[in-house]
Coordinates of C-alpha atoms in Angstrom, one line a residue:
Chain A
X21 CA 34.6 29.5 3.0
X22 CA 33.3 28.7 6.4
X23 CA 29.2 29.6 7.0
X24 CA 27.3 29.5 10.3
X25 CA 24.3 28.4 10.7
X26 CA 21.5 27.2 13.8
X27 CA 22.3 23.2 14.4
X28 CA 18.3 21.7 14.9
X29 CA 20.2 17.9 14.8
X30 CA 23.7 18.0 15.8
X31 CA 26.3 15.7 14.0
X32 CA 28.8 16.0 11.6
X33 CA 28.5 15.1 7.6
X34 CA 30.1 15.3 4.1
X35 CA 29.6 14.6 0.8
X36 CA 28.6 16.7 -2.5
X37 CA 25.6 19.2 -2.9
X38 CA 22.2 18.7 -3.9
X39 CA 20.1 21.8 -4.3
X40 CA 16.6 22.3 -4.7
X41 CA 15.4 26.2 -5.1
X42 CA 11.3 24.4 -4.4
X43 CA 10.2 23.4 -1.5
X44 CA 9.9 19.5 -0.7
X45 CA 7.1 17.5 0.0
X46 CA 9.2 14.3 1.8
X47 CA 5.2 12.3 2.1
X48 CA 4.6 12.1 -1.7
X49 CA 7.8 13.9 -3.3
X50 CA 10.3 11.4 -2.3
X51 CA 10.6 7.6 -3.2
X52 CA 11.0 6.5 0.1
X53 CA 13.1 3.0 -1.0
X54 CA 15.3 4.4 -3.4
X55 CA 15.8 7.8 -2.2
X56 CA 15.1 9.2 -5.4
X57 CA 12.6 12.5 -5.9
X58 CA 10.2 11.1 -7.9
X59 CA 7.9 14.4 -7.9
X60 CA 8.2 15.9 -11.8
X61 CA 7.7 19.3 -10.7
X62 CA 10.9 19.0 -8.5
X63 CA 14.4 20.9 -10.1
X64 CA 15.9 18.3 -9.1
X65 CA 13.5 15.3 -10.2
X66 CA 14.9 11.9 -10.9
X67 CA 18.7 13.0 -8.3
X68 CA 18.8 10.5 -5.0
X69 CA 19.3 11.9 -1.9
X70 CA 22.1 9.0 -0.8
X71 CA 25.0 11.0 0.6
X72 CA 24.1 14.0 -0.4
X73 CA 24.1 17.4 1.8
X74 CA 20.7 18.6 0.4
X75 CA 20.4 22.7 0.4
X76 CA 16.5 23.3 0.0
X77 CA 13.7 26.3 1.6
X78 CA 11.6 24.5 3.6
X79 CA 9.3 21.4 3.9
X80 CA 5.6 21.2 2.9
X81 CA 2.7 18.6 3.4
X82 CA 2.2 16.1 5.6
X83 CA 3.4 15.2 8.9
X84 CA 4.2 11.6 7.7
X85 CA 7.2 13.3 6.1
X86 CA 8.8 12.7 9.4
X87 CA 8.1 9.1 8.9
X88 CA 9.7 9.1 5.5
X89 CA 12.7 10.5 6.6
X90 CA 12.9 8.0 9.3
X91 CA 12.4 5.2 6.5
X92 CA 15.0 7.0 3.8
X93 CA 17.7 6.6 6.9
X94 CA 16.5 3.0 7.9
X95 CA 16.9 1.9 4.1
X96 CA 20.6 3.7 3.7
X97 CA 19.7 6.4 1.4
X98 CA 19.1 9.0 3.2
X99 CA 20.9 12.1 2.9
X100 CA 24.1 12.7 5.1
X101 CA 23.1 16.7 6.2
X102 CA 20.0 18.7 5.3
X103 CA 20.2 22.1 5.3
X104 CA 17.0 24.7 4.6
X105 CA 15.8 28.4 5.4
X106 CA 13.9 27.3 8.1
X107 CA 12.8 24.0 10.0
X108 CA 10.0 22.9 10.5
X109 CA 8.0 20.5 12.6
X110 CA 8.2 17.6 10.1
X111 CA 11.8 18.1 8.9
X112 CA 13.3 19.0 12.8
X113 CA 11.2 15.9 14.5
X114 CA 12.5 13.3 10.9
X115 CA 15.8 14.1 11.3
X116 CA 16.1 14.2 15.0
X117 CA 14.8 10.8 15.2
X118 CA 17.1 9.6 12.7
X119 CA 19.7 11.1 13.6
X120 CA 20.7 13.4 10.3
X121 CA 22.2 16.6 10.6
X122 CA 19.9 19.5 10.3
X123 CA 20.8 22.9 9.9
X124 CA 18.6 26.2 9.3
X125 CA 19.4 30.0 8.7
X126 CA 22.3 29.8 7.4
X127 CA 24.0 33.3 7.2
X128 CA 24.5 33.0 3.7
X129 CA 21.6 32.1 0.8
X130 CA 23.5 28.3 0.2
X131 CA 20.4 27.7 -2.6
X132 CA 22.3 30.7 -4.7
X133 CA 25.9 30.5 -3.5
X134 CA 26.3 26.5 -3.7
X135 CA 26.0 24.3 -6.8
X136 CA 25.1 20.7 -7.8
X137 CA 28.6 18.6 -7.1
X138 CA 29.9 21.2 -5.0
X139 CA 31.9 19.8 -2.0
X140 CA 30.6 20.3 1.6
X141 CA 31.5 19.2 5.4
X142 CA 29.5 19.9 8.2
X143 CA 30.6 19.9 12.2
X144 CA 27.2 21.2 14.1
X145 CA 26.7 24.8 13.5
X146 CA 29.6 25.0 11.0
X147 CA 29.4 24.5 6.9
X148 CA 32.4 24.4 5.1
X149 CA 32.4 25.0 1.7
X150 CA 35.1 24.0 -1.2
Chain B
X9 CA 18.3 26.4 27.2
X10 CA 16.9 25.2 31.0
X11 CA 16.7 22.3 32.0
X12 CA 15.6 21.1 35.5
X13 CA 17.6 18.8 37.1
X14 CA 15.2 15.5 36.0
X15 CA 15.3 16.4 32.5
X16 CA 19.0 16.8 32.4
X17 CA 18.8 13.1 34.0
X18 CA 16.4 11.9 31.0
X19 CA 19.0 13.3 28.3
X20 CA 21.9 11.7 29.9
X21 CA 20.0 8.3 29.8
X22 CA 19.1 7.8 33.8
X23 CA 15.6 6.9 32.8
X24 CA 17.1 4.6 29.2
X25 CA 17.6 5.1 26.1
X26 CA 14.2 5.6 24.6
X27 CA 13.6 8.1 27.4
X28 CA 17.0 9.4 26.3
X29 CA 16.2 9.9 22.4
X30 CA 12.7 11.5 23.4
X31 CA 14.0 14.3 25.2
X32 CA 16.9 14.6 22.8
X33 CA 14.0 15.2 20.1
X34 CA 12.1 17.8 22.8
X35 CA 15.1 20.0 22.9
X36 CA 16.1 19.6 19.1
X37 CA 12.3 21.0 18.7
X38 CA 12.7 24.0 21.4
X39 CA 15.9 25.3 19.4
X40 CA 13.9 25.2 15.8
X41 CA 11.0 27.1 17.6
X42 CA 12.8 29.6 20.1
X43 CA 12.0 27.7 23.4
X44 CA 13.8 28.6 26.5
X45 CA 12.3 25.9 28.2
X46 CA 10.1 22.9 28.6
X47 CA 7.0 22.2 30.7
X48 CA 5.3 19.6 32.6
X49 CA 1.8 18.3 30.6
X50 CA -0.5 16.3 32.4
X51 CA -1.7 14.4 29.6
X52 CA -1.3 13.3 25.6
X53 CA -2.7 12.9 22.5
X54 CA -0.6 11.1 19.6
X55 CA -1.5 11.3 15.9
X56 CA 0.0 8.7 13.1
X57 CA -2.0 5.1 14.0
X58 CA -2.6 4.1 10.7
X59 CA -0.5 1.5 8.9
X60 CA -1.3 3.4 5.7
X61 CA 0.5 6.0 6.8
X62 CA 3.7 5.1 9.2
X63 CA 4.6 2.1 7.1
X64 CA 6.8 -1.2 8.4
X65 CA 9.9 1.6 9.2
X66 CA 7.3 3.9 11.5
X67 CA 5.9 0.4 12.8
X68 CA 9.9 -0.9 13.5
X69 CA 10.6 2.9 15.3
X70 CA 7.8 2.3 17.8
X71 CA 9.1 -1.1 18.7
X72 CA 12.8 -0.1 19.4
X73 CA 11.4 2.5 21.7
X74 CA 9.6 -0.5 23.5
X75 CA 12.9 -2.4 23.3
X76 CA 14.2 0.2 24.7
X77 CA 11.7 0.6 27.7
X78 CA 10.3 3.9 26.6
X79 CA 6.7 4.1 28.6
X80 CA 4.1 7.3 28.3
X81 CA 4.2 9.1 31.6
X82 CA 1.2 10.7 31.3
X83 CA -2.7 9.2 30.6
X84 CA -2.5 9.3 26.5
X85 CA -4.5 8.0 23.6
X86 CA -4.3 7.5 20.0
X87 CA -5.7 8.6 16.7
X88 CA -8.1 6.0 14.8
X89 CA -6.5 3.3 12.7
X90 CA -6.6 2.5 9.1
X91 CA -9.8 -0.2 9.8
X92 CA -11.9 -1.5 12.1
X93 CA -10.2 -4.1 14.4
X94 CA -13.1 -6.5 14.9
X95 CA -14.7 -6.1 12.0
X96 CA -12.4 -5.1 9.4
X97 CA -13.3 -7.2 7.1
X98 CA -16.8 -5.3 6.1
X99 CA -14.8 -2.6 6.0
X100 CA -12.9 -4.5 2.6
X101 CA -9.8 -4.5 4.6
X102 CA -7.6 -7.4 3.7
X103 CA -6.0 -9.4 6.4
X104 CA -2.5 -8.8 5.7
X105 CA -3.4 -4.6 6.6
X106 CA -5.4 -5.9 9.5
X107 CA -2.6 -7.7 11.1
X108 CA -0.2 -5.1 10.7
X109 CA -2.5 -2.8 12.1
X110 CA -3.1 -4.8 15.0
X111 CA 0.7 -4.8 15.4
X112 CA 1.0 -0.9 16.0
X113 CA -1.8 -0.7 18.0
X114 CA -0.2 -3.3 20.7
X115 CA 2.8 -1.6 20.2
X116 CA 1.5 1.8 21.3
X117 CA -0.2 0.0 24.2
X118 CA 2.9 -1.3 25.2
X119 CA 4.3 2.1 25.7
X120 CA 1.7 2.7 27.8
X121 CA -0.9 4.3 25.7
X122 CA -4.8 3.6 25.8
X123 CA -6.1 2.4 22.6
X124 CA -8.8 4.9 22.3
X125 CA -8.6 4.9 18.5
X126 CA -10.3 8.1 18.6
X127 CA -10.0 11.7 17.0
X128 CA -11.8 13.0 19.6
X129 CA -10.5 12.2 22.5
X130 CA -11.8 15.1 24.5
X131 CA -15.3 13.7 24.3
X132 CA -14.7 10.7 26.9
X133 CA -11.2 8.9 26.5
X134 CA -8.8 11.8 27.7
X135 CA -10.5 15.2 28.7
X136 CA -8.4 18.1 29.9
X137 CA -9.6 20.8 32.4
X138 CA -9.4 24.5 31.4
X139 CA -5.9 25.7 32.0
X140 CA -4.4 22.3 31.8
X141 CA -0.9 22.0 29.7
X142 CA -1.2 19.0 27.3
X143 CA 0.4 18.0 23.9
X144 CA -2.3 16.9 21.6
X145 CA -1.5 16.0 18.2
X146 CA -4.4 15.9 15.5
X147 CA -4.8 19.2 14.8
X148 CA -9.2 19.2 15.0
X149 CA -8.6 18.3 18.7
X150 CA -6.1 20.7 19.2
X151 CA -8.7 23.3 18.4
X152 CA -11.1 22.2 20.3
X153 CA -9.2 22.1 23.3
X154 CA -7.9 25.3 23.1
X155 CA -10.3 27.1 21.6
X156 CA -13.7 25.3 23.8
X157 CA -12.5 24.2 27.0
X158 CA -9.3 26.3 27.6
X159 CA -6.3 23.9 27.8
X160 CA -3.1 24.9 26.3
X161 CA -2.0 23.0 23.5
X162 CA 0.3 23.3 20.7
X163 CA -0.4 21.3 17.2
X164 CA 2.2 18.5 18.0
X165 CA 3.2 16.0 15.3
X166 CA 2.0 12.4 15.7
X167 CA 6.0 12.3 16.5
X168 CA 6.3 15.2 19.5
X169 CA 3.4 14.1 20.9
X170 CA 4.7 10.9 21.2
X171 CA 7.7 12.0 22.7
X172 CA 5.8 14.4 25.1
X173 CA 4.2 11.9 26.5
X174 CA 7.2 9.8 27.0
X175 CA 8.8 12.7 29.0
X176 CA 5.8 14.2 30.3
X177 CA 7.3 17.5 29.3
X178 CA 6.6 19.6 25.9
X179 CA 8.4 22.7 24.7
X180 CA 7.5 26.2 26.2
X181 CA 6.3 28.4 23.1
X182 CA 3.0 29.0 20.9
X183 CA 0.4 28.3 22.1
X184 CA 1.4 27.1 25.9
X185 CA 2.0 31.2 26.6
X186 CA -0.4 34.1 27.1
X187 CA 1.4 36.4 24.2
X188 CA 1.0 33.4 21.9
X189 CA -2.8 32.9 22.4
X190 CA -3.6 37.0 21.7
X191 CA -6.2 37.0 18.7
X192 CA -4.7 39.2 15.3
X193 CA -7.8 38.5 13.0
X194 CA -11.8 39.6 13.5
X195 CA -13.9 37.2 11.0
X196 CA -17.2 38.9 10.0
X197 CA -19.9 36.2 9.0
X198 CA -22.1 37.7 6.0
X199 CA -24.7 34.2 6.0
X200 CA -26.2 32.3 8.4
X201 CA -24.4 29.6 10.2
X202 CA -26.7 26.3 10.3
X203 CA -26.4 22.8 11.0
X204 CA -23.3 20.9 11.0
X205 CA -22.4 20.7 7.7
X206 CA -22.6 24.6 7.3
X207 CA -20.1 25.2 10.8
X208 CA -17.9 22.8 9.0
X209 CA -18.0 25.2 6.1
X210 CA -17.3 28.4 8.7
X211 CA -14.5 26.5 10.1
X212 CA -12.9 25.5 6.2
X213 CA -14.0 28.9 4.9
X214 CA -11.8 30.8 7.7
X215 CA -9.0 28.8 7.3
X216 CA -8.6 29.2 3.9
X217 CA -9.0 33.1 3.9
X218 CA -6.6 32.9 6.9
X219 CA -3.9 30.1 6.3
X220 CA -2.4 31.1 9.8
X221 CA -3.0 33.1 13.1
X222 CA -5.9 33.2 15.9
X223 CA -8.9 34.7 14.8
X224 CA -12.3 35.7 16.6
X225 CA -15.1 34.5 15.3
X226 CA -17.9 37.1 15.2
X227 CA -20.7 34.9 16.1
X228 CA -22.2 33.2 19.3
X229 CA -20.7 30.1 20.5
X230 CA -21.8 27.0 19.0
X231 CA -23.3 24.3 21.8
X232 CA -24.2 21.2 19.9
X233 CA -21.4 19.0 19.7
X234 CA -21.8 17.5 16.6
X235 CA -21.5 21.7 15.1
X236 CA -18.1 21.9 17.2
X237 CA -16.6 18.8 16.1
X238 CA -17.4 19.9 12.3
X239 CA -16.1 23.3 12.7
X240 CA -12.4 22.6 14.2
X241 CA -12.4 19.7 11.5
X242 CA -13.2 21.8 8.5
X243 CA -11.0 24.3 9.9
X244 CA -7.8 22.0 10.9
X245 CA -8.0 20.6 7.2
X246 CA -7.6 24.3 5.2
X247 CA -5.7 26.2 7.9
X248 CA -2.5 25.8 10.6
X249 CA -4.7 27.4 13.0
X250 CA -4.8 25.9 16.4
X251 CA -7.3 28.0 18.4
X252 CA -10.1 30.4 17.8
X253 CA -11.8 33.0 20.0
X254 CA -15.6 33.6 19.7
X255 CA -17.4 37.1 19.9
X256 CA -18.6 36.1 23.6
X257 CA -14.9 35.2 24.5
X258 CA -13.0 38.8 24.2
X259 CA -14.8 41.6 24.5
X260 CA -12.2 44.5 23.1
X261 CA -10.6 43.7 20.1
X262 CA -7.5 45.1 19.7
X263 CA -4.9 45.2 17.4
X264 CA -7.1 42.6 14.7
X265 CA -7.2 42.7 11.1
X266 CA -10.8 42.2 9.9
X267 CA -11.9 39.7 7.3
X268 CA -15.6 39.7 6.3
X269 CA -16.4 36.0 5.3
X270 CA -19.1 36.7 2.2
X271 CA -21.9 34.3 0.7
X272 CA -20.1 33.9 -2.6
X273 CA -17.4 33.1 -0.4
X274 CA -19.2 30.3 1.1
X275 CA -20.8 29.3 -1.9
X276 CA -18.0 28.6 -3.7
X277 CA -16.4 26.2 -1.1
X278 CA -20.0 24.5 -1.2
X279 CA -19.8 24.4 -5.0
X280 CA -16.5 23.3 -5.2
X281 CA -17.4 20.1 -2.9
X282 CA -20.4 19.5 -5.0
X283 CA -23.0 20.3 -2.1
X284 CA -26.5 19.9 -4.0
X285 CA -24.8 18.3 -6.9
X286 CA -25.5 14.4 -5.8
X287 CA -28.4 13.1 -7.4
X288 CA -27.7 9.1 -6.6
X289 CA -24.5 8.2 -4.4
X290 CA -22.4 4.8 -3.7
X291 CA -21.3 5.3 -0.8
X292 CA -22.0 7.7 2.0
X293 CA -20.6 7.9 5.1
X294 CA -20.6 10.0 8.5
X295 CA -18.6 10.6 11.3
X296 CA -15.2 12.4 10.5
X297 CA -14.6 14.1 13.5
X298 CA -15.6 10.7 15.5
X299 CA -19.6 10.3 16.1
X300 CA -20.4 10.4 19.8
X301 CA -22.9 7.9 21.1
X302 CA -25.7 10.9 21.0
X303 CA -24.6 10.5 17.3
X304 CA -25.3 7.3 16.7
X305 CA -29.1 7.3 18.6
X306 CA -29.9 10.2 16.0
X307 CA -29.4 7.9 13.3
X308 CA -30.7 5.2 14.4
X309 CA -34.2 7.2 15.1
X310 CA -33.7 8.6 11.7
X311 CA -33.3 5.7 10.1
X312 CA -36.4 3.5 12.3
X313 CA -37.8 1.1 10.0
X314 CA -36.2 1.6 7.1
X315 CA -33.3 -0.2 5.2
X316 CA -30.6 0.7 3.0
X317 CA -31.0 0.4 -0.6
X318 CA -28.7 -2.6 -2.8
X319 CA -25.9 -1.9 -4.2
X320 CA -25.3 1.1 -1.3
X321 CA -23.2 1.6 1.4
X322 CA -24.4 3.5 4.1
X323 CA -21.6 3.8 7.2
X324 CA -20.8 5.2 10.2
X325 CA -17.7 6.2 12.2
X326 CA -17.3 6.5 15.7
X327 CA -14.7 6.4 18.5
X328 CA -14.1 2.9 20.5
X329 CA -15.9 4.5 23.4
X330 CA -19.0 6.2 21.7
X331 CA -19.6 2.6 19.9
X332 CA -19.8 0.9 23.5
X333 CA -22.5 3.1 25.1
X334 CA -24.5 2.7 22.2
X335 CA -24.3 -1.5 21.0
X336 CA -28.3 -1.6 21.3
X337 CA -28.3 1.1 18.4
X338 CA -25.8 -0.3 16.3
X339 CA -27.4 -4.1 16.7
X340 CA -30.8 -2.0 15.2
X341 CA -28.9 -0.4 12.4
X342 CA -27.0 -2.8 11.3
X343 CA -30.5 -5.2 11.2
X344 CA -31.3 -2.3 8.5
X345 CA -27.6 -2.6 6.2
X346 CA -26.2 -0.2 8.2
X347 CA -22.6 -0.4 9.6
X348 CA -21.3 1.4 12.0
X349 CA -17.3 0.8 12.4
X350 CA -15.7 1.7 15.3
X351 CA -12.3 3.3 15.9
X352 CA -11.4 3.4 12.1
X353 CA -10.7 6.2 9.6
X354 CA -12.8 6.7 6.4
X355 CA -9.5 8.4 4.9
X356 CA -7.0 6.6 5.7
X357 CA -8.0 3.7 5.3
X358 CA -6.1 1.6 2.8
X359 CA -9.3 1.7 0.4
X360 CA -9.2 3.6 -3.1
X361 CA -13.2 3.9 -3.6
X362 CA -12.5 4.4 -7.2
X363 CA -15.2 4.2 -9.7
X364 CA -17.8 4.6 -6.8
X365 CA -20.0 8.1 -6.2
X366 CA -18.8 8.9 -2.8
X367 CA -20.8 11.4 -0.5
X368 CA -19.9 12.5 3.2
X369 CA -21.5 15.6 5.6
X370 CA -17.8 16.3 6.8
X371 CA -16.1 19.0 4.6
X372 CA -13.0 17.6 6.5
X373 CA -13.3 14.3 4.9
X374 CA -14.4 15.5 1.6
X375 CA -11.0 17.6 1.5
X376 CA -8.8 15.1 2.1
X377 CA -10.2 12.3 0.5
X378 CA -10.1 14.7 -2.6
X379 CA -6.5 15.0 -1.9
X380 CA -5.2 11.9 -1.0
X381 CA -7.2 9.7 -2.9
X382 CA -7.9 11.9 -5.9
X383 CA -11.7 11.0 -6.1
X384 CA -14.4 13.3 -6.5
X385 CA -16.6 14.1 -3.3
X386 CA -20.2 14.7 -2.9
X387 CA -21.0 16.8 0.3
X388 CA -24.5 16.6 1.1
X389 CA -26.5 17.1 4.4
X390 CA -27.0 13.7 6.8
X391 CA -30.9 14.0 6.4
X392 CA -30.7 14.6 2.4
X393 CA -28.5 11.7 2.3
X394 CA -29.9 9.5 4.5
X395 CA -33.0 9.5 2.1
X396 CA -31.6 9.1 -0.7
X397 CA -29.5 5.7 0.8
X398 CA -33.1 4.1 2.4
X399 CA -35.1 2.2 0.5

């Protein structure tokens, strides 16, 4: 299935789906060493980002997010493509800097359609799915 | 999207590469916020100083922009560090933090930027004129620019505004347009509005009942400084809001949703932060927003002869600048125990103030060092508190 979508940070990725249906926090919610959500109230607590195309809404909290992002990419467990609702400040100026794909409105609701595992590539403003 | 025929040159890497990856984060913003175009600032403000908070990858980012001969086009400052730099030490800063402190700091002012260390940089260190385009990030400054002398700013990250100033350009949107400065809320005051504790209480109070949007303020102007600086802060700390109208301001108000702000509204933000609650404190400090020099020579007449208890801490923060004009004052109060560190942070400073009763008149600072450093807060009038500090 191919999915459009706006491209905030161009590039392309793949790799298998993480999907959070909560917003993230990247300045407190996100181990920025290991890559690994270390916020309990996440859904998807304890997963790493390495690799993965995360699916989430939207970012929350503080603009040091951007920074973490930044630091997840320099420490190679970043994710590979990030794709929400809708960008923000902190996720678009983070990922731009690092150089992460970024999408946002996807024409389809990815949080409900895609799973955990499932397998993704991105080119720009393009998802394919399966 | 437009671009004029010099921007086009800084994406394709005419004017280098860090030139290059600024722009390239410009235009990645204008598409996540609908701009159609940039437009020329003529100065900058950029947030995210302290070592605390940009860590050793934030601190290596900033270099390879030097490295790659990014330099600030435009006359900008910074936000206040994580300590003092002379005298960090007092502040229980250890030397390690210090140093890499230091590190960013000449790193910024090798892209050019003055080292102000200052949240309030429209005081002395960078003033825009009314109508002036300019990317300020820390978000108390933004209001006050917009909303009390009439420049046009957007809240920029510590990030954009770094790369606005690189380009001397910022994305066209917001609050750079007439549409997106039009008022859509009219905030009734039901108490009165006194001192600078209680504005910074008006300016919290309306950003929580808000979250969002440009409201008009149904009260006069206020015209001390000190009142200003404590309203955008309390404000910037529970709201996104980056600009405020004030009854004087507008005279028809159309098309605005009114909110009445009540006094068991206000109450409970003052009983939440424990105002009147403090019978014996730590550790009090003033000066989040930045004291101004005018600042300082209040304290030191309210504090003539007297000296500050053992075992307490009674300190002040001001901006690099504000610190300068006054050194007579700050020689007299710190004769009396009283320290006055310049160009530092109270918050984010890299200091847990655990097991210590901590008390502050900035409802700003009280929020976020709640937050961040999970301590209870004490807020509590300068006058109230100075007394109970003195011997």
């Amino acid at each position: 299935m191919i999915i459009k979508a706006r491209s905030i940070s161009q590039g392309k990725a793949e790799g298998f789906a993480l999907v959070s249906k909560k917003p993230i926090s990247f300045y407190g919610d996100v181990d920025k060493k290991t890559g690994i959500i270390i916020n309990k109230k996440s859904d998807i607590y304890m997963e790493s980002l390495k690799g993965k195309i995360l699916i989430f809404p939207y970012s929350i909290g503080s603009t040091v997010g951007s920074w973490v992002i930044y630091a997840l990419k320099r420490n190679n467990v970043a994710p590979s493509a990030i794709i929400v609702d809708k960008a923000d400040m902190i996720l678009a100026s983070g990922c731009l800097i690092s150089e992460i794909p970024l999408l946002d409105k996807p024409e389809k609701d990815l949080k409900n359609l895609v799973k955990n595992g499932d397998y993704i590539k991105i080119f720009d403003d393009t998802i394919i799915l399966g | 999207m437009f671009l004029s025929k010099e921007e086009e040159r800084m994406l394709n890497g005419d004017f280098g590469e860090g030139v290059r990856i600024a722009m390239k984060l410009l235009i990645g913003l204008s598409k996540a916020f609908e701009a159609e175009r940039l437009i020329e600032i003529t100065r900058a403000h950029i947030a995210g100083i302290s070592y605390e908070n940009i860590g050793e990858e934030g601190l290596d980012f900033l270099k390879s922009l030097v490295d790659k001969g990014a330099k600030v086009r435009v006359p900008t400052t910074i936000n206040p560090c994580g300590t003092d730099l002379e005298i960090w030490y007092e502040m229980g800063v250890d030397e390690k933090f210090y140093e890499k402190q230091m590190e960013v700091v000449e790193t910024y002012k090798k892209l050019g930027a003055k080292a102000s260390c200052s949240c309030t940089p429209y005081v002395l260190d960078n003033v825009p004129n009314k109508y002036e385009h300019v990317a300020f990030a820390e978000s108390s400054a933004v209001i006050y620019v917009n909303s009390f002398i009439g420049s046009y700013t957007n809240k920029e990250s510590g990030l954009s505004a770094l790369a606005c100033a690189i380009t001397g350009r910022t994305p066209y949107y917001g609050l750079h347009t007439e549409e997106g400065r039009k008022p859509n809320f009219y905030v009734k005051i039901d108490f009165n509005v006194e001192g600078h504790l209680m504005w910074g209480v008006l300016g919290y109070l309306t950003g929580k009942k808000l979250g969002n949007g440009i409201p008009i303020i149904a009260h006069k102007k206020p015209e001390n400084l000190i009142d200003i600086k404590e309203f955008c802060g309390g404000l910037s700390a529970s709201s996104g809001i980056g600009m405020v109208y004030f009854e004087e301001d507008i005279k028809e108000k159309k098309n605005v949703k009114e909110i009445v702000l009540t006094k068991e509204d206000m109450k409970e933000v003052l009983n939440d932060f424990n105002y009147g609650k403090a019978e014996k404190l730590d550790y009090f400090f003033t000066g989040c927003p930045h004291l101004s020099s005018q600042d300082i020579i209040n304290i030191e007449k309210m504090t003539f002869n007297k000296k500050v208890k053992n075992n307490s801490k009674l300190w002040l923060f001001a901006s690099k600048s504000a610190s300068e004009t006054s050194s007579n004052e700050i020689l007299k109060l710190r004769k009396r125990g009283i320290y006055v560190f310049s160009g530092a942070c109270p918050v984010i400073a890299p200091l847990s103030y655990k097991e210590m009763k901590v008390g502050t008149d900035s409802i700003k600072a009280a929020h976020y060092l709640r937050s961040l450093k999970g301590i209870d807060v004490y807020l509590i009038d300068l006058k109230d508190a100075i007394k109970m500090m003195l011997e």
